[in-house]
Amino acid sequence: MKKSVFMRLMGYLFRYKWWTLTALAFILLTTLTRTAIPLVARYYIDHFVSNQAAQSGLFLLLGYYLLFLMRVLFTYLGSYTFSRVAYSIVRDMRQETFANIQKLGMAYFDKTPAGSIVSRITNDTQAVADMFGTVFASFISSFFIFTATLITMLQLNWQLTLFILPFLPVIWGSIWLYRKLSNHLVMMTRSKLSDINVKLSESIEGMRIIQAFRQEERLIGEFEAINQEHLDYANRSVNVNSLFLRPAMSVLKVLAYAVILTFFGLNWQSATFTAGLMYAFIQYINQLFDPLIEVTQNFATLQTSMVSAERVFAMMNQKAYEPMQASSDLEVSQGRIEFRNVSFSYDGKTDVLKDISFQVQAGETIAFVGHTGSGKSSIINLFMRFYEFDRGQILIDGVDIREYSQPALRKAVGLVLQDPFLYHGTIESNIRMYQDHLTRADVQAAAEFVDADAFISELPDGYDQAVTERGSTLSSGQRQLIAFARTVAAKPKILILDEATANIDSETEEVIQHSLKKMRKGRTTIAIAHRLSTIQDADCIYVLDQGRIIESGTHDQLLALEGTYQKMYQLQAGQLQQT
């Protein structure tokens, strides 16, 4: 158990100190009632049962049962209060982890599977809840009961108690050995559970491709292999638990019983060893060993919770934030863009952009074309500040892009991706994007501007039509038009189009192109194009190859060069003629 992780968890517990103190009070009351029950029973046996005057002790007997009811009530209240604290802590941890994720840069999400992130925020935080709601309460209760029981036994008969004490080092040694053997198994079990979540997430998201390429059997086999590994580690944990937890503790408790009964058998004639004392000691042995058994049983849960907490804190501690921006009051006024000798590498070794320089005047449209891996999307990633660069300079209206605050930059730039992402909600909420200042009229005007109003009006519920996950019930063209309306509603000065028509059929493309022309009017536009026919009217087209600009000019100028652009254009024109 890492001390830093434990202390950090205690910091969360301190946030709810009054609830925690209330829970501790109930646990203390539970301990007192549990300790008192055998004492009352001993007094009743020695003074009433042994003297054949059981009826005279009726009120004492009623008090005895009342203590049982109080014990149940205090146990319930203590468990309830600790559970409330536990789930409050888990809520805080999930909220803080999710908030930190929102600030992380794209580099983190490129390297971390979505299933792993989901697993940490859900499964791992739930394991922490188990620790506070069950394990932590159990440990404190066990400590209180163990201490109170041992003190009471020493007061009742310290000579007899000394016969029980040699069992305690054996128990603690067993716990220490269990911890050593189980720690690695617990970590691997949690790791394999995370792998299962990753494989599930990947399979569900890619189900169309899996079925289209008949990969079901392969995925089933891969999932079975991961699932089997998880089972193997879980079974090995069960073996260790079975050896060192309740079975081992139960054997020691039986031996303790044997010692006590043998001692009583040899000394039953002594006046100090009464039937009541014998009954009380047997009950106290239960109370002495049961907390230790409970602690060892919950130790597996504790280790799982600590490993899970460490995984959650690792995500919470991630500092791979998106690039920093200044906190100035600068606003993008015109939208002039300039790249000056910009070079960039994702891994710090191989440059994907090499000495990129270009200018875009306010209101102009430029486009980037090139083969896959030529660096087109990397230019957009840097301009959108998804990644930091350290060589060259990017300017907007003559000001370094880092000098703008993030809100000012995001407000000025509208991004339309190749595969638009729609959220659960309605058509209106996906266009509005929770910008409260936008009215229903603004949303409808944006949809009309990009020619999306026609198909939206034909939907059963119009703008209130429910949108399922990723907008799967809408066509790709409809999703793209909604993304256009979303961008127009935000009224950006700069428009970024990342292959916005790549997944659109030819018929829908005409509507999209008409909408794009209206969107681009009066806005500085940078477009990444796969279909060269969509950017022929651009003010300047840049051809990229292996991270360098190798050609630039208008459509006609590039054709006249008879270079790479002309070959790409002729290839696409030939493909169109063939189809």
Coordinates of C-alpha atoms in Angstrom, one line a residue:
M1 CA 0.0 0.0 0.0
K2 CA 1.5 3.3 -1.0
K3 CA 1.4 5.8 1.8
S4 CA 0.9 8.7 -0.6
V5 CA -2.2 7.2 -2.1
F6 CA -3.6 6.4 1.4
M7 CA -2.9 9.9 2.7
R8 CA -4.6 11.4 -0.4
L9 CA -7.7 9.3 0.2
M10 CA -7.7 10.4 3.8
G11 CA -7.7 14.0 2.5
Y12 CA -11.0 13.2 0.7
L13 CA -12.3 11.7 4.0
F14 CA -11.5 14.9 5.9
R15 CA -13.8 16.8 3.6
Y16 CA -16.7 15.0 5.3
K17 CA -15.2 15.0 8.8
W18 CA -18.5 15.6 10.6
W19 CA -20.3 12.8 8.8
T20 CA -17.2 10.6 9.5
L21 CA -17.2 11.6 13.2
T22 CA -20.9 10.7 13.4
A23 CA -20.1 7.3 11.8
L24 CA -17.3 6.7 14.3
A25 CA -19.6 7.5 17.1
F26 CA -22.1 4.9 16.0
I27 CA -19.2 2.4 15.6
L28 CA -18.1 3.2 19.1
L29 CA -21.6 2.7 20.5
T30 CA -21.8 -0.6 18.6
T31 CA -18.5 -1.7 20.2
L32 CA -19.8 -0.8 23.7
T33 CA -23.0 -2.7 23.2
R34 CA -21.2 -5.8 21.8
T35 CA -18.7 -5.7 24.7
A36 CA -21.5 -5.4 27.3
I37 CA -23.6 -8.3 26.0
P38 CA -21.3 -11.1 27.3
L39 CA -20.9 -9.3 30.6
V40 CA -24.6 -9.1 31.1
A41 CA -24.9 -12.8 30.1
R42 CA -22.2 -13.8 32.5
Y43 CA -23.9 -11.9 35.4
Y44 CA -27.2 -13.5 34.6
I45 CA -25.8 -17.0 34.5
D46 CA -23.7 -16.7 37.7
H47 CA -26.3 -14.9 39.8
F48 CA -29.7 -16.2 38.6
V49 CA -29.3 -19.4 36.5
S50 CA -26.7 -21.0 38.8
N51 CA -28.9 -20.2 41.8
Q52 CA -32.0 -21.5 40.0
A53 CA -33.6 -18.0 40.2
A54 CA -33.9 -17.3 36.5
Q55 CA -37.3 -15.7 36.9
S56 CA -35.9 -13.1 39.3
G57 CA -33.6 -11.9 36.6
L58 CA -36.4 -11.2 34.0
F59 CA -35.6 -7.5 33.7
L60 CA -31.9 -8.2 33.3
L61 CA -32.8 -10.7 30.5
L62 CA -35.0 -8.0 28.8
G63 CA -32.0 -5.6 29.1
Y64 CA -29.8 -8.3 27.5
Y65 CA -32.1 -8.5 24.4
L66 CA -32.4 -4.8 24.3
L67 CA -28.7 -4.6 23.9
F68 CA -28.9 -6.8 20.9
L69 CA -31.5 -4.5 19.3
M70 CA -29.3 -1.5 20.1
R71 CA -26.4 -3.2 18.5
V72 CA -28.3 -3.8 15.3
L73 CA -29.5 -0.2 15.2
F74 CA -26.0 1.3 15.8
T75 CA -24.5 -1.1 13.3
Y76 CA -27.1 0.0 10.7
L77 CA -26.5 3.7 11.4
G78 CA -22.7 3.4 11.3
S79 CA -22.9 1.5 7.9
Y80 CA -25.3 4.0 6.5
T81 CA -23.3 7.0 7.4
F82 CA -20.0 5.5 6.1
S83 CA -21.7 4.6 2.9
R84 CA -22.9 8.1 2.5
V85 CA -19.4 9.4 3.0
A86 CA -18.0 6.8 0.6
Y87 CA -20.3 7.7 -2.3
S88 CA -19.7 11.4 -1.7
I89 CA -16.0 10.8 -2.0
V90 CA -16.4 8.8 -5.2
R91 CA -18.6 11.6 -6.6
D92 CA -15.8 14.1 -5.9
M93 CA -13.1 11.8 -7.4
R94 CA -15.2 11.2 -10.6
Q95 CA -15.9 14.9 -10.9
E96 CA -12.3 15.9 -10.5
T97 CA -11.0 13.2 -12.8
F98 CA -13.6 14.1 -15.5
A99 CA -12.7 17.8 -15.1
N100 CA -9.0 17.1 -15.6
I101 CA -9.8 15.0 -18.7
Q102 CA -11.5 18.0 -20.2
K103 CA -8.2 20.0 -20.0
L104 CA -6.0 17.3 -21.5
G105 CA -4.6 17.7 -24.9
M106 CA -5.2 15.5 -27.9
A107 CA -1.8 13.8 -27.5
Y108 CA -3.2 12.0 -24.4
F109 CA -6.3 10.7 -26.1
D110 CA -4.2 9.6 -29.1
K111 CA -2.2 7.3 -26.7
T112 CA -4.9 6.2 -24.3
P113 CA -7.8 3.9 -25.3
A114 CA -11.2 5.2 -24.5
G115 CA -12.2 2.0 -22.8
S116 CA -9.3 2.4 -20.3
I117 CA -10.5 5.9 -19.5
V118 CA -14.0 4.8 -18.9
S119 CA -12.9 1.8 -16.8
R120 CA -10.9 4.1 -14.5
I121 CA -13.7 6.6 -14.0
T122 CA -16.4 3.9 -13.4
N123 CA -14.9 0.6 -12.2
D124 CA -11.9 2.0 -10.3
T125 CA -13.8 4.7 -8.5
Q126 CA -16.5 2.2 -7.5
A127 CA -13.7 0.1 -5.9
V128 CA -12.8 3.1 -3.9
A129 CA -16.4 3.4 -2.8
D130 CA -16.2 -0.2 -1.6
M131 CA -13.2 0.7 0.5
F132 CA -14.8 3.6 2.3
G133 CA -18.2 2.1 2.5
T134 CA -17.2 -1.4 3.6
V135 CA -13.5 -1.9 4.3
F136 CA -12.7 1.3 6.1
A137 CA -15.7 1.0 8.3
S138 CA -14.9 -2.7 8.9
F139 CA -11.3 -1.9 9.9
I140 CA -12.3 0.8 12.4
S141 CA -15.0 -1.3 13.8
S142 CA -12.7 -4.3 14.1
F143 CA -10.0 -2.2 15.8
F144 CA -12.5 -0.8 18.4
I145 CA -14.0 -4.3 19.0
F146 CA -10.6 -6.0 19.2
T147 CA -9.2 -3.4 21.7
A148 CA -12.3 -3.3 23.9
T149 CA -12.6 -7.1 23.9
L150 CA -8.9 -7.6 24.8
I151 CA -9.1 -5.1 27.6
T152 CA -12.3 -6.7 29.0
M153 CA -10.7 -10.2 28.8
L154 CA -7.7 -9.0 30.7
Q155 CA -9.9 -7.5 33.4
L156 CA -12.0 -10.7 33.7
N157 CA -9.0 -13.0 34.0
W158 CA -5.6 -12.0 32.8
Q159 CA -4.1 -15.4 33.3
L160 CA -6.6 -17.0 31.0
T161 CA -6.1 -14.2 28.4
L162 CA -2.3 -14.9 28.3
F163 CA -3.1 -18.3 26.8
I164 CA -4.8 -16.5 23.8
L165 CA -2.2 -13.9 23.2
P166 CA 0.3 -16.2 21.3
F167 CA -2.3 -16.6 18.6
L168 CA -2.1 -12.9 17.7
P169 CA 1.4 -12.8 16.2
V170 CA 0.5 -15.8 14.0
I171 CA -2.6 -14.0 12.8
W172 CA -0.6 -10.8 12.0
G173 CA 2.1 -12.8 10.3
S174 CA -0.6 -14.5 8.1
I175 CA -2.0 -11.1 7.1
W176 CA 1.5 -9.8 6.2
L177 CA 2.3 -12.9 4.1
Y178 CA -1.1 -12.6 2.4
R179 CA -0.4 -9.0 1.5
K180 CA 2.9 -9.9 -0.1
L181 CA 1.5 -12.7 -2.2
S182 CA -1.7 -11.1 -3.3
N183 CA -0.6 -7.5 -4.2
H184 CA 0.7 -8.4 -7.7
L185 CA -2.3 -10.6 -8.4
V186 CA -4.7 -7.9 -7.5
M187 CA -2.9 -5.4 -9.7
M188 CA -3.0 -7.8 -12.7
T189 CA -6.6 -8.6 -12.1
R190 CA -7.6 -4.9 -12.3
S191 CA -5.3 -4.4 -15.3
K192 CA -7.0 -7.3 -17.2
L193 CA -10.4 -5.9 -16.3
S194 CA -9.3 -2.6 -17.9
D195 CA -8.2 -4.5 -21.0
I196 CA -11.6 -6.2 -21.2
N197 CA -13.2 -2.7 -21.2
V198 CA -10.9 -1.5 -23.9
K199 CA -11.7 -4.5 -26.1
L200 CA -15.4 -4.1 -25.5
S201 CA -15.4 -0.4 -26.4
E202 CA -13.3 -1.1 -29.5
S203 CA -15.5 -3.9 -30.6
I204 CA -18.8 -2.0 -30.1
E205 CA -17.6 1.1 -31.8
G206 CA -16.2 -0.8 -34.8
M207 CA -19.0 -3.3 -35.1
R208 CA -19.8 -2.3 -38.7
I209 CA -16.3 -3.0 -39.9
I210 CA -16.1 -6.2 -37.8
Q211 CA -19.2 -7.6 -39.5
A212 CA -18.3 -6.2 -42.9
F213 CA -14.9 -8.0 -42.9
R214 CA -16.2 -11.1 -41.1
Q215 CA -13.9 -10.6 -38.1
E216 CA -16.4 -11.8 -35.5
E217 CA -14.5 -15.1 -34.8
R218 CA -11.2 -13.3 -34.5
L219 CA -12.7 -10.7 -32.0
I220 CA -14.4 -13.5 -30.1
G221 CA -11.0 -15.3 -29.8
E222 CA -9.2 -12.2 -28.7
F223 CA -11.8 -11.3 -26.1
E224 CA -11.8 -14.9 -24.9
A225 CA -8.0 -14.8 -24.4
I226 CA -8.2 -11.5 -22.4
N227 CA -11.1 -12.9 -20.4
Q228 CA -9.3 -16.1 -19.7
E229 CA -6.2 -14.1 -18.5
H230 CA -8.5 -12.2 -16.1
L231 CA -10.0 -15.4 -14.9
D232 CA -6.6 -16.9 -14.3
Y233 CA -5.4 -14.0 -12.1
A234 CA -8.8 -13.9 -10.3
N235 CA -8.5 -17.7 -9.6
R236 CA -5.0 -17.3 -8.3
S237 CA -6.2 -14.5 -6.0
V238 CA -9.0 -16.8 -4.8
N239 CA -6.4 -19.5 -4.0
V240 CA -4.4 -17.1 -1.9
N241 CA -7.5 -15.8 -0.2
S242 CA -8.7 -19.3 0.5
L243 CA -5.4 -20.2 2.1
F244 CA -4.7 -17.1 4.3
L245 CA -8.2 -15.7 5.0
R246 CA -11.2 -17.3 6.7
P247 CA -10.0 -20.9 6.6
A248 CA -6.7 -20.2 8.3
M249 CA -8.3 -17.8 10.8
S250 CA -11.1 -20.3 11.6
V251 CA -8.5 -23.0 12.3
L252 CA -6.7 -20.7 14.8
K253 CA -10.1 -19.8 16.4
V254 CA -10.9 -23.5 16.9
L255 CA -7.5 -24.0 18.5
A256 CA -8.2 -21.1 20.8
Y257 CA -11.5 -22.7 21.8
A258 CA -9.6 -25.9 22.5
V259 CA -7.2 -24.1 24.8
I260 CA -9.9 -22.4 26.7
L261 CA -12.1 -25.5 27.1
T262 CA -9.1 -27.5 28.2
F263 CA -8.1 -24.9 30.7
F264 CA -11.7 -24.8 32.1
G265 CA -11.8 -28.6 32.1
L266 CA -8.7 -28.8 34.3
N267 CA -9.8 -26.0 36.6
W268 CA -13.5 -26.3 36.8
Q269 CA -13.4 -26.9 40.5
S270 CA -11.8 -23.5 41.2
A271 CA -14.2 -21.0 42.6
T272 CA -13.0 -18.3 40.3
F273 CA -13.9 -20.2 37.1
T274 CA -17.7 -20.0 36.9
A275 CA -20.1 -21.0 34.1
G276 CA -20.8 -17.4 33.4
L277 CA -17.1 -16.6 33.0
M278 CA -16.6 -19.6 30.7
Y279 CA -19.6 -18.4 28.5
A280 CA -18.2 -14.8 28.5
F281 CA -14.7 -15.9 27.5
I282 CA -16.1 -18.1 24.6
Q283 CA -18.1 -15.1 23.3
Y284 CA -15.1 -12.8 23.7
I285 CA -12.9 -15.3 21.7
N286 CA -15.4 -14.9 18.9
Q287 CA -15.3 -11.1 19.3
L288 CA -11.5 -11.3 19.3
F289 CA -11.1 -13.5 16.3
D290 CA -14.0 -12.3 14.2
P291 CA -12.7 -8.8 13.7
L292 CA -9.3 -10.2 12.6
I293 CA -11.1 -12.6 10.2
E294 CA -13.1 -9.7 8.9
V295 CA -10.0 -7.6 8.4
T296 CA -8.2 -10.4 6.5
Q297 CA -11.2 -11.0 4.4
N298 CA -11.5 -7.3 3.5
F299 CA -7.8 -7.0 2.9
A300 CA -8.3 -8.2 -0.7
T301 CA -10.9 -5.5 -1.2
L302 CA -8.6 -3.0 0.4
Q303 CA -5.7 -3.9 -2.0
T304 CA -8.1 -3.8 -5.0
S305 CA -9.3 -0.4 -3.8
M306 CA -5.8 1.0 -3.3
V307 CA -4.7 -0.2 -6.7
S308 CA -7.8 1.3 -8.2
A309 CA -7.3 4.6 -6.3
E310 CA -3.7 4.7 -7.6
R311 CA -5.0 4.3 -11.2
V312 CA -7.6 7.1 -10.7
F313 CA -5.0 9.4 -9.2
A314 CA -2.6 8.7 -12.1
M315 CA -5.3 10.0 -14.5
M316 CA -6.1 12.9 -12.2
N317 CA -2.4 13.8 -12.1
Q318 CA -2.1 13.8 -15.8
K319 CA -0.6 17.1 -16.9
A320 CA -0.5 16.6 -20.6
Y321 CA -2.8 19.6 -21.0
E322 CA -3.7 21.3 -24.2
P323 CA -1.2 24.1 -25.1
M324 CA -1.3 27.1 -22.8
Q325 CA -2.8 30.4 -24.0
A326 CA -2.4 33.9 -22.6
S327 CA -5.1 35.5 -20.4
S328 CA -5.2 38.6 -22.5
D329 CA -8.2 40.6 -23.7
L330 CA -7.2 40.3 -27.3
E331 CA -9.9 39.5 -29.8
V332 CA -9.6 38.2 -33.4
S333 CA -10.8 41.2 -35.4
Q334 CA -10.1 40.4 -39.1
G335 CA -8.9 36.8 -39.4
R336 CA -5.6 37.1 -41.2
I337 CA -3.5 34.0 -40.8
E338 CA 0.2 33.5 -41.3
F339 CA 2.5 30.5 -40.7
R340 CA 6.2 31.4 -40.5
N341 CA 8.7 28.5 -40.9
V342 CA 6.7 26.1 -38.7
S343 CA 8.1 22.7 -38.1
F344 CA 6.5 20.0 -35.9
S345 CA 7.0 16.5 -34.6
Y346 CA 4.6 14.3 -32.7
D347 CA 7.3 12.1 -31.1
G348 CA 10.1 14.6 -30.9
K349 CA 12.1 12.6 -33.5
T350 CA 10.5 12.7 -36.9
D351 CA 9.2 16.0 -38.3
V352 CA 5.7 15.7 -39.9
L353 CA 5.8 19.4 -40.8
K354 CA 9.0 20.9 -42.2
D355 CA 9.4 24.7 -42.5
I356 CA 5.8 25.5 -43.4
S357 CA 5.1 29.1 -44.4
F358 CA 2.0 30.6 -46.0
Q359 CA -0.4 33.6 -45.6
V360 CA -4.2 33.9 -45.8
Q361 CA -5.8 37.3 -46.0
A362 CA -9.0 38.1 -44.2
G363 CA -11.9 36.6 -46.2
E364 CA -9.7 34.5 -48.4
T365 CA -10.0 30.7 -48.9
I366 CA -6.9 28.4 -49.1
A367 CA -6.8 24.7 -49.4
F368 CA -4.3 21.9 -48.6
V369 CA -4.1 18.8 -50.7
G370 CA -1.7 15.9 -50.6
H371 CA -1.5 12.2 -50.1
T372 CA -2.2 10.5 -46.8
G373 CA 0.5 11.4 -44.2
S374 CA 1.7 14.5 -46.1
G375 CA 0.9 16.7 -43.0
K376 CA -2.5 18.3 -43.9
S377 CA -4.3 17.5 -40.6
S378 CA -1.1 18.4 -38.6
I379 CA -1.4 22.0 -39.8
I380 CA -5.0 22.1 -38.6
N381 CA -4.0 20.5 -35.3
L382 CA -1.4 23.2 -34.6
F383 CA -3.7 26.0 -35.7
M384 CA -6.5 24.7 -33.4
R385 CA -4.0 24.5 -30.6
F386 CA -4.5 20.8 -30.1
Y387 CA -0.8 20.3 -30.1
E388 CA 2.1 22.7 -29.1
F389 CA 4.9 23.6 -31.5
D390 CA 8.3 25.0 -30.6
R391 CA 9.7 25.9 -34.0
G392 CA 8.3 28.7 -36.1
Q393 CA 5.4 31.0 -35.5
I394 CA 1.7 31.1 -36.2
L395 CA 0.1 34.6 -36.4
I396 CA -3.6 35.8 -36.4
D397 CA -4.0 39.4 -37.4
G398 CA -0.2 39.8 -36.9
V399 CA -0.3 38.6 -33.3
D400 CA 1.2 35.3 -32.1
I401 CA -1.5 32.7 -31.7
R402 CA -0.3 32.0 -28.1
E403 CA -1.2 35.6 -27.1
Y404 CA -4.9 35.0 -27.5
S405 CA -6.9 33.6 -24.6
Q406 CA -8.4 30.2 -25.3
P407 CA -12.0 31.4 -25.2
A408 CA -11.2 34.2 -27.7
L409 CA -9.4 31.7 -30.0
R410 CA -12.2 29.1 -29.8
K411 CA -14.9 31.8 -30.4
A412 CA -13.1 33.1 -33.5
V413 CA -12.5 29.7 -35.1
G414 CA -15.1 27.3 -36.4
L415 CA -14.1 23.7 -37.1
V416 CA -16.0 21.2 -39.3
L417 CA -14.6 17.7 -39.3
Q418 CA -14.8 14.9 -41.8
D419 CA -17.0 12.8 -39.5
P420 CA -19.2 15.2 -37.5
F421 CA -20.0 14.2 -34.0
L422 CA -23.6 14.6 -32.8
Y423 CA -24.6 14.2 -29.1
H424 CA -27.5 12.7 -27.4
G425 CA -30.3 15.3 -27.4
T426 CA -32.2 17.0 -30.1
I427 CA -31.5 18.6 -33.5
E428 CA -31.8 22.0 -31.8
S429 CA -29.4 21.2 -28.9
N430 CA -26.8 19.9 -31.4
I431 CA -26.9 23.1 -33.3
R432 CA -27.1 25.4 -30.3
M433 CA -24.3 23.5 -28.5
Y434 CA -25.7 24.8 -25.1
Q435 CA -24.9 28.4 -26.0
D436 CA -27.6 30.1 -24.0
H437 CA -27.5 33.3 -25.8
L438 CA -28.8 31.6 -29.0
T439 CA -32.6 31.7 -29.5
R440 CA -34.7 29.2 -31.4
A441 CA -34.9 31.8 -34.2
D442 CA -31.0 31.9 -34.3
V443 CA -30.9 28.1 -34.5
Q444 CA -33.4 28.0 -37.3
A445 CA -31.7 30.8 -39.2
A446 CA -28.4 29.0 -39.0
A447 CA -30.0 25.8 -40.4
E448 CA -31.7 27.7 -43.2
F449 CA -28.4 29.4 -44.1
V450 CA -26.7 26.0 -44.7
D451 CA -29.8 24.5 -46.4
A452 CA -30.5 22.1 -43.5
D453 CA -33.9 23.5 -42.6
A454 CA -35.5 21.6 -45.5
F455 CA -34.8 18.1 -44.2
I456 CA -35.2 19.1 -40.5
S457 CA -38.7 20.4 -41.2
E458 CA -39.6 17.0 -42.7
L459 CA -38.7 15.1 -39.5
P460 CA -41.6 14.1 -37.3
D461 CA -40.6 16.4 -34.5
G462 CA -38.6 18.9 -36.5
Y463 CA -36.0 20.7 -34.4
D464 CA -37.1 18.7 -31.4
Q465 CA -36.3 15.4 -33.1
A466 CA -34.3 13.2 -30.8
V467 CA -30.7 12.5 -31.8
T468 CA -29.3 9.1 -30.9
E469 CA -25.6 8.3 -30.2
R470 CA -23.5 9.9 -32.9
G471 CA -26.6 10.7 -34.9
S472 CA -26.8 7.2 -36.3
T473 CA -30.4 7.6 -37.5
L474 CA -29.4 10.5 -39.8
S475 CA -27.5 10.2 -43.1
S476 CA -23.9 11.4 -43.3
G477 CA -25.1 14.4 -45.4
Q478 CA -27.7 15.3 -42.8
R479 CA -25.2 15.0 -40.0
Q480 CA -22.7 17.2 -41.9
L481 CA -25.4 19.9 -42.5
I482 CA -26.2 20.0 -38.8
A483 CA -22.4 20.4 -38.1
F484 CA -22.4 23.3 -40.6
A485 CA -25.4 24.9 -38.9
R486 CA -23.7 24.5 -35.5
T487 CA -20.6 26.3 -36.9
V488 CA -22.6 29.1 -38.5
A489 CA -24.6 29.7 -35.4
A490 CA -21.4 30.4 -33.5
K491 CA -20.5 33.1 -36.1
P492 CA -16.7 32.4 -36.3
K493 CA -14.4 34.7 -38.3
I494 CA -12.2 31.8 -39.3
L495 CA -13.5 28.6 -40.8
I496 CA -11.5 25.3 -40.8
L497 CA -12.8 22.5 -43.0
D498 CA -11.1 19.2 -42.4
E499 CA -12.2 17.1 -45.4
A500 CA -15.8 18.1 -44.8
T501 CA -17.1 16.5 -47.9
A502 CA -15.0 13.3 -47.9
N503 CA -17.8 11.0 -46.8
I504 CA -20.6 12.6 -48.8
D505 CA -22.3 11.1 -51.9
S506 CA -22.2 13.1 -55.1
E507 CA -25.9 14.1 -54.9
T508 CA -25.6 15.4 -51.4
E509 CA -22.3 17.0 -52.2
E510 CA -24.1 19.6 -54.4
V511 CA -26.1 20.8 -51.4
I512 CA -23.0 20.7 -49.2
Q513 CA -21.0 22.7 -51.7
H514 CA -23.7 25.3 -51.9
S515 CA -23.8 25.6 -48.2
L516 CA -20.0 25.8 -48.0
K517 CA -19.9 28.7 -50.4
K518 CA -22.3 30.7 -48.3
M519 CA -20.4 29.7 -45.1
R520 CA -17.0 30.8 -46.6
K521 CA -18.3 34.2 -47.7
G522 CA -16.7 36.9 -45.6
R523 CA -14.7 34.3 -43.6
T524 CA -11.1 33.3 -43.7
T525 CA -11.2 29.7 -44.6
I526 CA -8.6 26.9 -44.5
A527 CA -9.8 23.7 -46.1
I528 CA -8.3 20.2 -46.3
A529 CA -9.6 18.6 -49.4
H530 CA -9.7 15.0 -50.6
R531 CA -11.8 15.8 -53.6
L532 CA -10.0 18.4 -55.7
S533 CA -13.3 19.4 -57.4
T534 CA -14.5 20.9 -54.1
I535 CA -11.6 23.5 -53.8
Q536 CA -11.1 24.7 -57.4
D537 CA -12.4 28.2 -56.5
A538 CA -9.9 28.6 -53.6
D539 CA -7.7 31.7 -53.7
C540 CA -4.6 29.5 -53.2
I541 CA -4.1 25.8 -53.1
Y542 CA -1.0 24.3 -51.4
V543 CA 0.3 20.8 -52.3
L544 CA 2.0 19.0 -49.4
D545 CA 4.4 16.1 -49.7
Q546 CA 6.1 14.5 -46.7
G547 CA 5.5 17.6 -44.6
R548 CA 6.7 20.2 -47.1
I549 CA 4.9 22.6 -49.4
I550 CA 6.0 21.6 -52.9
E551 CA 3.5 23.5 -55.0
S552 CA 1.2 26.5 -54.5
G553 CA -1.2 28.6 -56.7
T554 CA -4.7 28.6 -58.0
H555 CA -6.3 25.6 -59.6
D556 CA -5.4 26.8 -63.1
Q557 CA -1.9 27.8 -62.1
L558 CA -1.2 24.4 -60.6
L559 CA -2.6 22.6 -63.6
A560 CA -0.3 24.7 -65.8
L561 CA 2.7 23.6 -63.7
E562 CA 2.1 20.0 -64.8
G563 CA 3.3 18.7 -61.5
T564 CA 1.9 16.7 -58.6
Y565 CA -1.4 18.6 -58.4
Q566 CA -2.0 17.9 -62.1
K567 CA -1.4 14.2 -61.6
M568 CA -3.7 14.1 -58.7
Y569 CA -6.4 16.0 -60.6
Q570 CA -6.1 13.8 -63.7
L571 CA -6.2 10.6 -61.5
Q572 CA -9.4 11.8 -59.8
A573 CA -10.9 12.9 -63.1
G574 CA -10.2 9.5 -64.6
Q575 CA -11.8 7.8 -61.7
L576 CA -14.9 9.9 -62.1
Q577 CA -15.1 9.1 -65.8
Q578 CA -14.8 5.4 -65.1
T579 CA -17.6 5.6 -62.6

